[in-house]
Short mmCIF file of C-alpha atoms and ligand atoms in Angstrom, two decimals:
data_model
loop_
_atom_site.label_atom_id
_atom_site.label_comp_id
_atom_site.label_asym_id
_atom_site.label_seq_id
_atom_site.Cartn_x
_atom_site.Cartn_y
_atom_site.Cartn_z
CA MET D 1 0.00 0.00 0.00
CA SER D 2 1.28 3.51 -0.75
CA THR D 3 2.03 5.86 2.09
CA PRO D 4 -0.57 8.47 3.04
CA HIS D 5 1.69 11.19 1.68
CA GLN D 6 2.18 9.60 -1.69
CA THR D 7 -1.44 8.82 -2.17
CA HIS D 8 -2.67 12.25 -1.18
CA ALA D 9 -0.12 13.96 -3.40
CA ASP D 10 -2.48 13.06 -6.19
CA PRO D 11 -4.30 16.34 -6.95
CA SER D 12 -7.65 14.56 -7.22
CA VAL D 13 -8.02 14.37 -3.46
CA GLY D 14 -10.33 11.61 -2.46
CA ASP D 15 -10.57 9.62 -5.68
CA ALA D 16 -12.39 7.31 -3.42
CA ALA D 17 -15.07 9.89 -3.07
CA GLN D 18 -16.17 9.25 -6.63
CA ALA D 19 -17.42 6.00 -5.31
CA LEU D 20 -19.47 7.58 -2.59
CA ASP D 21 -22.77 6.91 -4.23
CA ALA D 22 -21.91 3.28 -4.42
CA VAL D 23 -19.63 2.22 -1.69
CA GLN D 24 -19.14 1.98 2.02
CA ARG D 25 -16.66 0.02 3.98
CA GLU D 26 -16.43 -1.67 7.31
CA GLY D 27 -13.12 -2.80 8.72
CA THR D 28 -10.41 -3.18 6.11
CA HIS D 29 -11.76 -6.06 4.15
CA ILE D 30 -15.45 -5.39 4.00
CA LEU D 31 -17.28 -3.12 1.59
CA TRP D 32 -20.89 -2.16 1.87
CA ILE D 33 -22.32 -1.34 -1.51
CA ARG D 34 -25.67 0.10 -2.39
CA GLN D 35 -27.43 -2.77 -4.11
CA ALA D 36 -28.49 -0.68 -7.04
CA ALA D 37 -24.84 0.08 -7.82
CA LEU D 38 -23.74 -3.51 -7.96
CA ALA D 39 -24.23 -4.58 -11.55
CA LEU D 40 -24.91 -8.25 -12.08
CA ASP D 41 -21.77 -8.85 -14.11
CA LEU D 42 -19.63 -7.15 -11.43
CA ARG D 43 -21.32 -9.25 -8.79
CA GLU D 44 -20.41 -12.37 -10.76
CA GLN D 45 -16.80 -11.24 -11.16
CA LEU D 46 -16.50 -10.49 -7.47
CA LEU D 47 -17.81 -13.92 -6.57
CA ALA D 48 -15.54 -15.61 -9.10
CA SER D 49 -12.56 -13.74 -7.56
CA GLY D 50 -13.16 -15.06 -4.08
CA ALA D 51 -15.27 -12.31 -2.49
CA THR D 52 -18.32 -13.15 -0.44
CA ILE D 53 -21.53 -11.22 -0.94
CA ALA D 54 -24.25 -11.07 1.70
CA LYS D 55 -27.44 -9.07 1.58
CA SER D 56 -28.18 -6.92 4.62
CA ALA D 57 -31.49 -5.73 5.98
CA SER D 58 -30.86 -2.26 4.55
CA GLU D 59 -30.39 -1.23 0.96
CA HIS D 60 -26.81 -2.48 0.99
CA VAL D 61 -24.99 -5.69 0.22
CA ARG D 62 -21.90 -6.64 2.15
CA ILE D 63 -18.85 -7.75 0.21
CA GLY D 64 -16.10 -9.57 2.04
CA LEU D 65 -12.71 -9.23 0.37
CA PRO D 66 -9.84 -11.67 0.63
CA PRO D 67 -7.12 -11.00 3.23
CA LEU D 68 -5.25 -7.72 2.91
CA SER D 69 -2.09 -9.29 1.49
CA CYS D 70 -3.95 -10.31 -1.66
CA VAL D 71 -6.18 -7.27 -2.05
CA ALA D 72 -4.03 -5.71 -4.79
CA ASP D 73 -4.16 -8.92 -6.84
CA PHE D 74 -7.82 -9.19 -6.11
CA TRP D 75 -8.59 -5.80 -7.63
CA SER D 76 -6.30 -6.23 -10.60
CA GLY D 77 -8.09 -9.46 -11.39
CA LEU D 78 -11.41 -7.66 -11.82
CA ALA D 79 -12.08 -6.42 -15.32
CA HIS D 80 -15.38 -4.61 -14.66
CA PRO D 81 -15.11 -0.79 -15.02
CA ASP D 82 -16.92 -0.16 -11.72
CA ALA D 83 -14.33 -2.22 -9.90
CA ALA D 84 -12.08 0.87 -9.96
CA LEU D 85 -14.60 2.73 -7.79
CA LEU D 86 -14.84 -0.10 -5.32
CA ARG D 87 -11.09 -0.31 -5.18
CA ALA D 88 -10.75 3.43 -4.59
CA ALA D 89 -13.15 3.30 -1.66
CA SER D 90 -11.38 0.32 -0.17
CA GLU D 91 -8.04 2.10 -0.48
CA GLY D 92 -9.46 5.32 0.96
CA ALA D 93 -10.47 3.53 4.10
CA GLN D 94 -7.05 1.95 4.44
CA ARG D 95 -5.43 5.34 3.89
CA GLY D 96 -7.42 6.87 6.75
CA ASP D 97 -6.27 4.05 9.02
CA ALA D 98 -2.67 4.61 7.89
CA CYS D 99 -2.84 8.38 8.53
CA PHE D 100 -4.20 7.73 11.99
CA ALA D 101 -1.40 5.27 12.73
CA GLN D 102 1.17 7.77 11.49
CA MET D 103 -0.21 10.53 13.75
CA HIS D 104 -0.77 8.36 16.79
CA GLY D 105 1.63 5.46 16.46
CA GLY D 106 -0.89 2.98 17.81
CA SER D 107 -4.23 1.39 17.27
CA SER D 108 -7.54 3.22 17.23
CA PRO D 109 -9.72 4.43 18.70
CA VAL D 110 -8.14 6.93 21.06
CA ILE D 111 -9.91 9.30 23.41
CA MET D 112 -10.10 13.06 23.14
CA GLY D 113 -11.09 14.52 26.50
CA ILE D 114 -13.33 17.59 26.37
CA LEU D 115 -12.18 20.60 28.38
CA ASN D 116 -14.65 23.44 28.11
CA ALA D 117 -13.25 26.64 29.65
CA THR D 118 -16.64 28.27 29.15
CA PRO D 119 -19.46 29.50 31.36
CA ASP D 120 -22.21 28.08 29.15
CA SER D 121 -21.33 24.75 27.49
CA PHE D 122 -24.35 22.48 27.22
CA SER D 123 -23.24 19.87 29.75
CA ASP D 124 -20.36 21.30 31.78
CA GLY D 125 -20.66 25.06 31.36
CA GLY D 126 -19.14 26.97 34.29
CA MET D 127 -17.50 23.92 35.83
CA HIS D 128 -14.02 24.78 34.56
CA ALA D 129 -14.42 28.46 33.84
CA SER D 130 -11.38 29.57 35.87
CA ALA D 131 -7.94 28.72 34.48
CA THR D 132 -7.04 26.91 37.71
CA ALA D 133 -10.13 24.69 37.55
CA ALA D 134 -9.63 24.01 33.84
CA ILE D 135 -5.97 23.06 34.26
CA ALA D 136 -6.84 20.72 37.12
CA ARG D 137 -9.58 19.15 35.00
CA GLY D 138 -7.13 18.74 32.11
CA ARG D 139 -4.70 16.89 34.36
CA THR D 140 -7.50 14.58 35.50
CA LEU D 141 -8.50 13.83 31.91
CA LEU D 142 -4.89 12.98 31.08
CA SER D 143 -4.49 10.73 34.09
CA GLU D 144 -7.71 8.96 33.13
CA GLY D 145 -6.36 8.06 29.69
CA ALA D 146 -7.08 10.89 27.25
CA THR D 147 -4.69 11.01 24.29
CA TRP D 148 -5.89 14.50 23.33
CA ILE D 149 -7.28 17.34 25.41
CA ASP D 150 -9.70 19.45 23.39
CA VAL D 151 -9.73 22.93 24.93
CA GLY D 152 -12.65 25.18 24.01
CA GLY D 153 -13.49 28.74 24.97
CA GLU D 154 -16.76 29.13 23.09
CA SER D 155 -19.85 26.95 23.36
CA THR D 156 -21.24 25.76 20.03
CA ARG D 157 -24.49 24.36 21.42
CA PRO D 158 -27.58 25.22 19.36
CA GLY D 159 -28.40 28.90 19.80
CA ALA D 160 -25.06 29.79 21.43
CA PRO D 161 -23.90 33.40 20.97
CA GLU D 162 -20.51 34.23 19.46
CA VAL D 163 -17.73 34.98 21.95
CA PRO D 164 -15.38 37.90 21.12
CA VAL D 165 -11.89 36.80 20.03
CA ASP D 166 -10.08 38.44 22.96
CA GLU D 167 -12.32 36.80 25.48
CA GLU D 168 -12.02 33.38 23.85
CA ILE D 169 -8.22 33.69 23.82
CA ALA D 170 -8.18 34.78 27.46
CA ARG D 171 -10.23 31.71 28.40
CA VAL D 172 -8.11 29.11 26.62
CA LEU D 173 -4.56 30.42 26.55
CA PRO D 174 -3.44 29.89 30.17
CA VAL D 175 -4.95 26.42 30.10
CA ILE D 176 -3.16 25.43 26.90
CA GLU D 177 0.15 26.92 28.06
CA ALA D 178 0.05 25.01 31.33
CA LEU D 179 -1.06 21.64 29.94
CA ALA D 180 1.18 21.76 26.85
CA ALA D 181 4.16 22.57 29.10
CA GLU D 182 3.37 19.33 30.95
CA GLY D 183 3.53 17.39 27.68
CA ALA D 184 -0.20 17.07 26.90
CA ARG D 185 -1.32 16.84 23.28
CA ILE D 186 -3.67 19.79 22.95
CA SER D 187 -6.41 20.41 20.44
CA ILE D 188 -7.97 23.87 20.23
CA ASP D 189 -11.71 23.83 19.65
CA THR D 190 -12.32 27.08 17.78
CA ARG D 191 -13.74 28.50 14.56
CA LYS D 192 -11.49 31.57 14.64
CA ALA D 193 -8.08 32.05 13.01
CA GLN D 194 -6.79 34.40 15.70
CA VAL D 195 -7.71 32.02 18.49
CA ALA D 196 -6.15 29.12 16.60
CA ALA D 197 -2.94 31.12 16.04
CA ALA D 198 -2.64 31.98 19.73
CA ALA D 199 -3.34 28.40 20.76
CA LEU D 200 -0.82 26.95 18.31
CA ALA D 201 1.83 29.40 19.53
CA ALA D 202 1.07 28.24 23.08
CA GLY D 203 1.65 24.59 22.20
CA ALA D 204 -1.56 23.21 20.67
CA GLU D 205 -1.00 20.66 17.88
CA LEU D 206 -4.47 20.27 16.42
CA VAL D 207 -7.08 22.81 15.35
CA ASN D 208 -10.60 21.46 15.80
CA ASP D 209 -12.95 23.66 13.80
CA VAL D 210 -16.66 22.82 13.96
CA SER D 211 -17.18 24.87 10.79
CA GLY D 212 -14.42 23.05 8.88
CA GLY D 213 -12.81 26.35 7.94
CA LEU D 214 -15.98 27.98 6.61
CA PHE D 215 -16.55 30.44 9.46
CA ASP D 216 -13.11 32.07 9.25
CA PRO D 217 -11.23 30.66 6.24
CA ALA D 218 -7.92 32.20 7.42
CA ILE D 219 -7.87 29.43 10.04
CA LEU D 220 -6.71 27.06 7.31
CA GLU D 221 -3.61 29.13 6.49
CA VAL D 222 -2.87 29.61 10.19
CA THR D 223 -2.97 25.84 10.70
CA ALA D 224 -0.88 25.21 7.58
CA ARG D 225 1.79 27.71 8.63
CA ALA D 226 2.19 25.92 11.96
CA ASP D 227 2.22 22.53 10.19
CA ALA D 228 -0.47 21.52 12.66
CA ALA D 229 -3.26 18.98 12.34
CA PHE D 230 -6.77 20.09 11.40
CA CYS D 231 -10.15 18.52 12.12
CA ALA D 232 -12.86 19.59 9.69
CA MET D 233 -16.28 19.01 11.19
CA HIS D 234 -19.49 19.15 9.20
CA MET D 235 -22.12 21.70 10.04
CA ARG D 236 -24.33 24.20 8.28
CA GLY D 237 -24.78 27.82 9.31
CA THR D 238 -23.70 28.84 12.79
CA PRO D 239 -24.65 27.49 16.21
CA ALA D 240 -27.30 30.22 16.28
CA THR D 241 -28.88 29.19 12.96
CA MET D 242 -27.89 25.58 12.32
CA GLN D 243 -30.96 23.74 13.53
CA SER D 244 -33.12 25.48 10.92
CA GLN D 245 -30.83 24.01 8.24
CA ALA D 246 -31.27 20.36 9.20
CA ASP D 247 -32.85 19.45 5.89
CA TYR D 248 -31.31 16.75 3.67
CA GLY D 249 -32.26 14.57 0.73
CA ASP D 250 -29.56 11.99 1.46
CA ALA D 251 -27.79 13.10 4.66
CA VAL D 252 -24.93 10.62 4.30
CA LEU D 253 -23.93 11.68 0.82
CA GLU D 254 -24.48 15.39 1.45
CA VAL D 255 -22.33 15.34 4.58
CA ALA D 256 -19.65 13.31 2.80
CA ARG D 257 -19.57 15.63 -0.19
CA ALA D 258 -19.42 18.71 2.04
CA LEU D 259 -16.55 17.21 4.03
CA ARG D 260 -14.74 16.28 0.83
CA LYS D 261 -14.91 19.97 -0.16
CA ARG D 262 -13.58 21.03 3.24
CA ALA D 263 -10.73 18.52 2.93
CA ARG D 264 -9.85 19.95 -0.49
CA ALA D 265 -9.91 23.51 0.89
CA ALA D 266 -7.67 22.52 3.80
CA ILE D 267 -5.16 20.80 1.53
CA ASP D 268 -5.23 23.68 -0.96
CA ALA D 269 -4.39 26.02 1.95
CA GLY D 270 -1.30 23.93 2.67
CA ILE D 271 -2.45 21.64 5.49
CA SER D 272 -0.73 18.28 5.25
CA PRO D 273 -3.20 15.61 4.07
CA ALA D 274 -1.57 13.28 6.58
CA LYS D 275 -2.69 15.65 9.37
CA LEU D 276 -6.30 16.04 8.36
CA LEU D 277 -9.23 14.57 10.28
CA LEU D 278 -12.93 14.58 9.37
CA ASP D 279 -15.92 14.63 11.70
CA PRO D 280 -19.60 14.15 10.75
CA GLY D 281 -20.68 16.75 13.35
CA ILE D 282 -23.27 14.97 15.44
CA GLY D 283 -26.06 17.35 16.44
CA PHE D 284 -24.82 20.17 14.22
CA ALA D 285 -27.55 21.05 11.71
CA LYS D 286 -28.83 17.50 12.03
CA LYS D 287 -31.96 15.85 13.38
CA LEU D 288 -31.91 12.43 15.01
CA GLU D 289 -32.53 10.66 11.70
CA HIS D 290 -29.56 12.46 10.10
CA ASN D 291 -27.26 11.75 13.05
CA LEU D 292 -28.18 8.08 12.93
CA ALA D 293 -27.77 7.86 9.16
CA VAL D 294 -24.24 9.30 9.15
CA LEU D 295 -23.19 7.12 12.08
CA ARG D 296 -24.69 3.96 10.59
CA GLU D 297 -22.92 4.66 7.33
CA LEU D 298 -19.69 6.00 8.78
CA ASP D 299 -17.96 3.84 6.21
CA VAL D 300 -18.90 6.30 3.50
CA LEU D 301 -16.91 9.01 5.29
CA ALA D 302 -14.06 6.57 5.88
CA SER D 303 -13.78 6.02 2.13
CA LEU D 304 -12.68 9.67 1.77
CA GLY D 305 -9.30 8.59 3.10
CA PHE D 306 -8.91 10.50 6.38
CA PRO D 307 -9.16 9.41 10.02
CA LEU D 308 -12.56 10.07 11.60
CA LEU D 309 -13.21 11.96 14.82
CA VAL D 310 -16.68 11.64 16.34
CA GLY D 311 -18.30 13.48 19.25
CA LEU D 312 -21.45 11.90 20.62
CA SER D 313 -20.83 12.37 24.31
CA ARG D 314 -23.88 13.57 26.30
CA LYS D 315 -25.53 14.96 23.18
CA LYS D 316 -29.22 15.64 22.62
CA MET D 317 -29.60 12.62 20.34
CA LEU D 318 -28.99 10.45 23.41
CA GLU D 319 -31.97 12.08 25.12
CA GLU D 320 -34.02 11.34 22.03
CA LEU D 321 -32.99 7.68 22.17
CA THR D 322 -33.12 7.12 25.93
CA GLY D 323 -35.35 9.80 27.41
CA VAL D 324 -32.56 11.06 29.72
CA VAL D 325 -33.05 14.81 29.84
CA THR D 326 -30.07 16.00 31.91
CA PRO D 327 -26.87 15.98 29.79
CA ARG D 328 -24.62 14.95 32.70
CA GLU D 329 -26.81 11.89 33.27
CA ARG D 330 -26.38 10.58 29.71
CA LEU D 331 -23.27 8.51 30.50
CA ALA D 332 -24.83 5.12 29.75
CA GLY D 333 -26.10 6.32 26.39
CA SER D 334 -22.72 7.90 25.64
CA LEU D 335 -20.91 4.62 26.38
CA GLY D 336 -23.34 2.59 24.27
CA GLY D 337 -22.65 4.95 21.38
CA LEU D 338 -18.91 4.73 22.00
CA ALA D 339 -18.86 0.94 21.71
CA ALA D 340 -20.81 1.11 18.47
CA LEU D 341 -18.44 3.76 17.11
CA ALA D 342 -15.46 1.59 17.97
CA ALA D 343 -17.05 -1.21 15.97
CA LYS D 344 -17.66 1.19 13.09
CA GLY D 345 -13.97 2.08 12.94
CA ALA D 346 -14.01 5.68 14.27
CA HIS D 347 -10.47 6.75 15.12
CA ILE D 348 -10.80 9.50 17.76
CA LEU D 349 -13.71 9.69 20.18
CA ARG D 350 -14.42 13.07 21.77
CA VAL D 351 -15.83 12.50 25.26
CA HIS D 352 -16.52 14.21 28.58
CA ASP D 353 -16.17 11.09 30.75
CA VAL D 354 -12.68 9.81 29.99
CA ARG D 355 -12.23 7.08 32.59
CA GLU D 356 -15.58 5.44 31.87
CA SER D 357 -15.00 5.75 28.12
CA ARG D 358 -11.58 4.16 28.34
CA GLU D 359 -13.03 1.22 30.25
CA ALA D 360 -15.89 0.82 27.79
CA LEU D 361 -13.46 0.93 24.87
CA ALA D 362 -11.17 -1.66 26.46
CA VAL D 363 -14.08 -4.10 26.59
CA ALA D 364 -15.29 -3.21 23.09
CA ALA D 365 -11.76 -3.60 21.68
CA ALA D 366 -11.33 -7.00 23.30
CA ILE D 367 -14.61 -8.28 21.87
CA LEU D 368 -13.84 -6.79 18.48
CA GLY D 369 -10.46 -8.51 18.56
CA ARG D 370 -8.47 -5.30 18.58
CA GLY D 371 -7.37 -5.39 22.20
N1 LIG N 1 -19.08 18.92 19.55
C1 LIG N 1 -19.04 20.02 20.34
C2 LIG N 1 -17.96 20.91 20.28
N2 LIG N 1 -16.92 20.68 19.47
N3 LIG N 1 -15.86 19.31 17.87
C3 LIG N 1 -15.86 18.21 17.09
N4 LIG N 1 -14.82 17.95 16.28
N5 LIG N 1 -16.90 17.32 17.11
C4 LIG N 1 -17.99 17.50 17.90
O1 LIG N 1 -18.92 16.68 17.84
C5 LIG N 1 -18.03 18.67 18.72
C6 LIG N 1 -16.92 19.56 18.69
C7 LIG N 1 -20.16 20.27 21.30
O2 LIG N 1 -19.89 19.66 22.54
P1 LIG N 1 -19.32 20.42 23.84
O3 LIG N 1 -17.96 21.00 23.56
O4 LIG N 1 -19.37 19.52 25.00
O5 LIG N 1 -20.36 21.57 24.12
P2 LIG N 1 -20.33 23.13 23.90
O6 LIG N 1 -20.19 23.37 22.43
O7 LIG N 1 -21.64 23.60 24.44
O8 LIG N 1 -19.15 23.70 24.63
#
């Protein structure tokens, strides 16, 4: 397999994305394909080449490929023109796994602990509003097993007001300085270039932008200049307006196409493709049905070729599924989601409850055979 760098050097970023209408993937050797896209003659060729094909309850069929070592031969043995699309999607998923391994040097998923230095975040607003409290919380998250600490100084809950740049910087900077000096890997959760620049100068390594660079496009250049990592999350509008834009024909494909555009913009701005992460943006301009669709079909996003970050922790969709109204009481729902996301191949899981999440993931990984 080519290295992430070599593959992404191809100007047609995300060749795999051409296959989006047709292909999903689960694990490294499984493709989920929309039935309508699987022509009969291709189906016959796949079967003749040693793949297994199983129908699922949904509109997809599941194709099991031979072991990884023979995948290249497998694809070259298929003469059907659509096989190139299937191959691209399969390679995209492997590329995302490879980029993750390059950035993290280990197996996925890893935990990103949420550290909101805000007065008004939806589940922990005001709990770590002073720098001293936030730094102490950061240390706890690290000791509990977080690989990343995601520091935020502006709530992005539905309806949240915008925080002035100076105030956002004042909230996050002392926290980042202190934790980075102690060796923590810090992500800055911001939509603003100036905040990102200050955070990167203070030791942050990853810019986590819920707007994927749309809110303040200069954030892409700032990230590129620092040779930092960038997480492009999907949303529409702003936190104040997003819920009125939760209207999709096919949520999975629309989110994937939008993220593909954000990935292209990030790479065009100079961000290393090997340092790019994508996030479906659970609860951002999405109703329950859209959240569930993108999570069920996370494989479509994986085929774009970048590691996936997902934040489900304590979110409203858990209330809709379990009836638990108070965000801080949604731990059980959060952990159920986490185990499912591990099975789906998400690479970084953004959570409030690090210790419990780490324990849940240890069990999930053991059962999934990745322990
Ligand atoms: N969710 C929130 C904030 N930032 N970043 C990414 N990449 N993915 C997410 O799902 C995501 C995010 C919202 O959660 P939280 O930070 O706990 O709340 P608030 O925005 O109210 O501070």
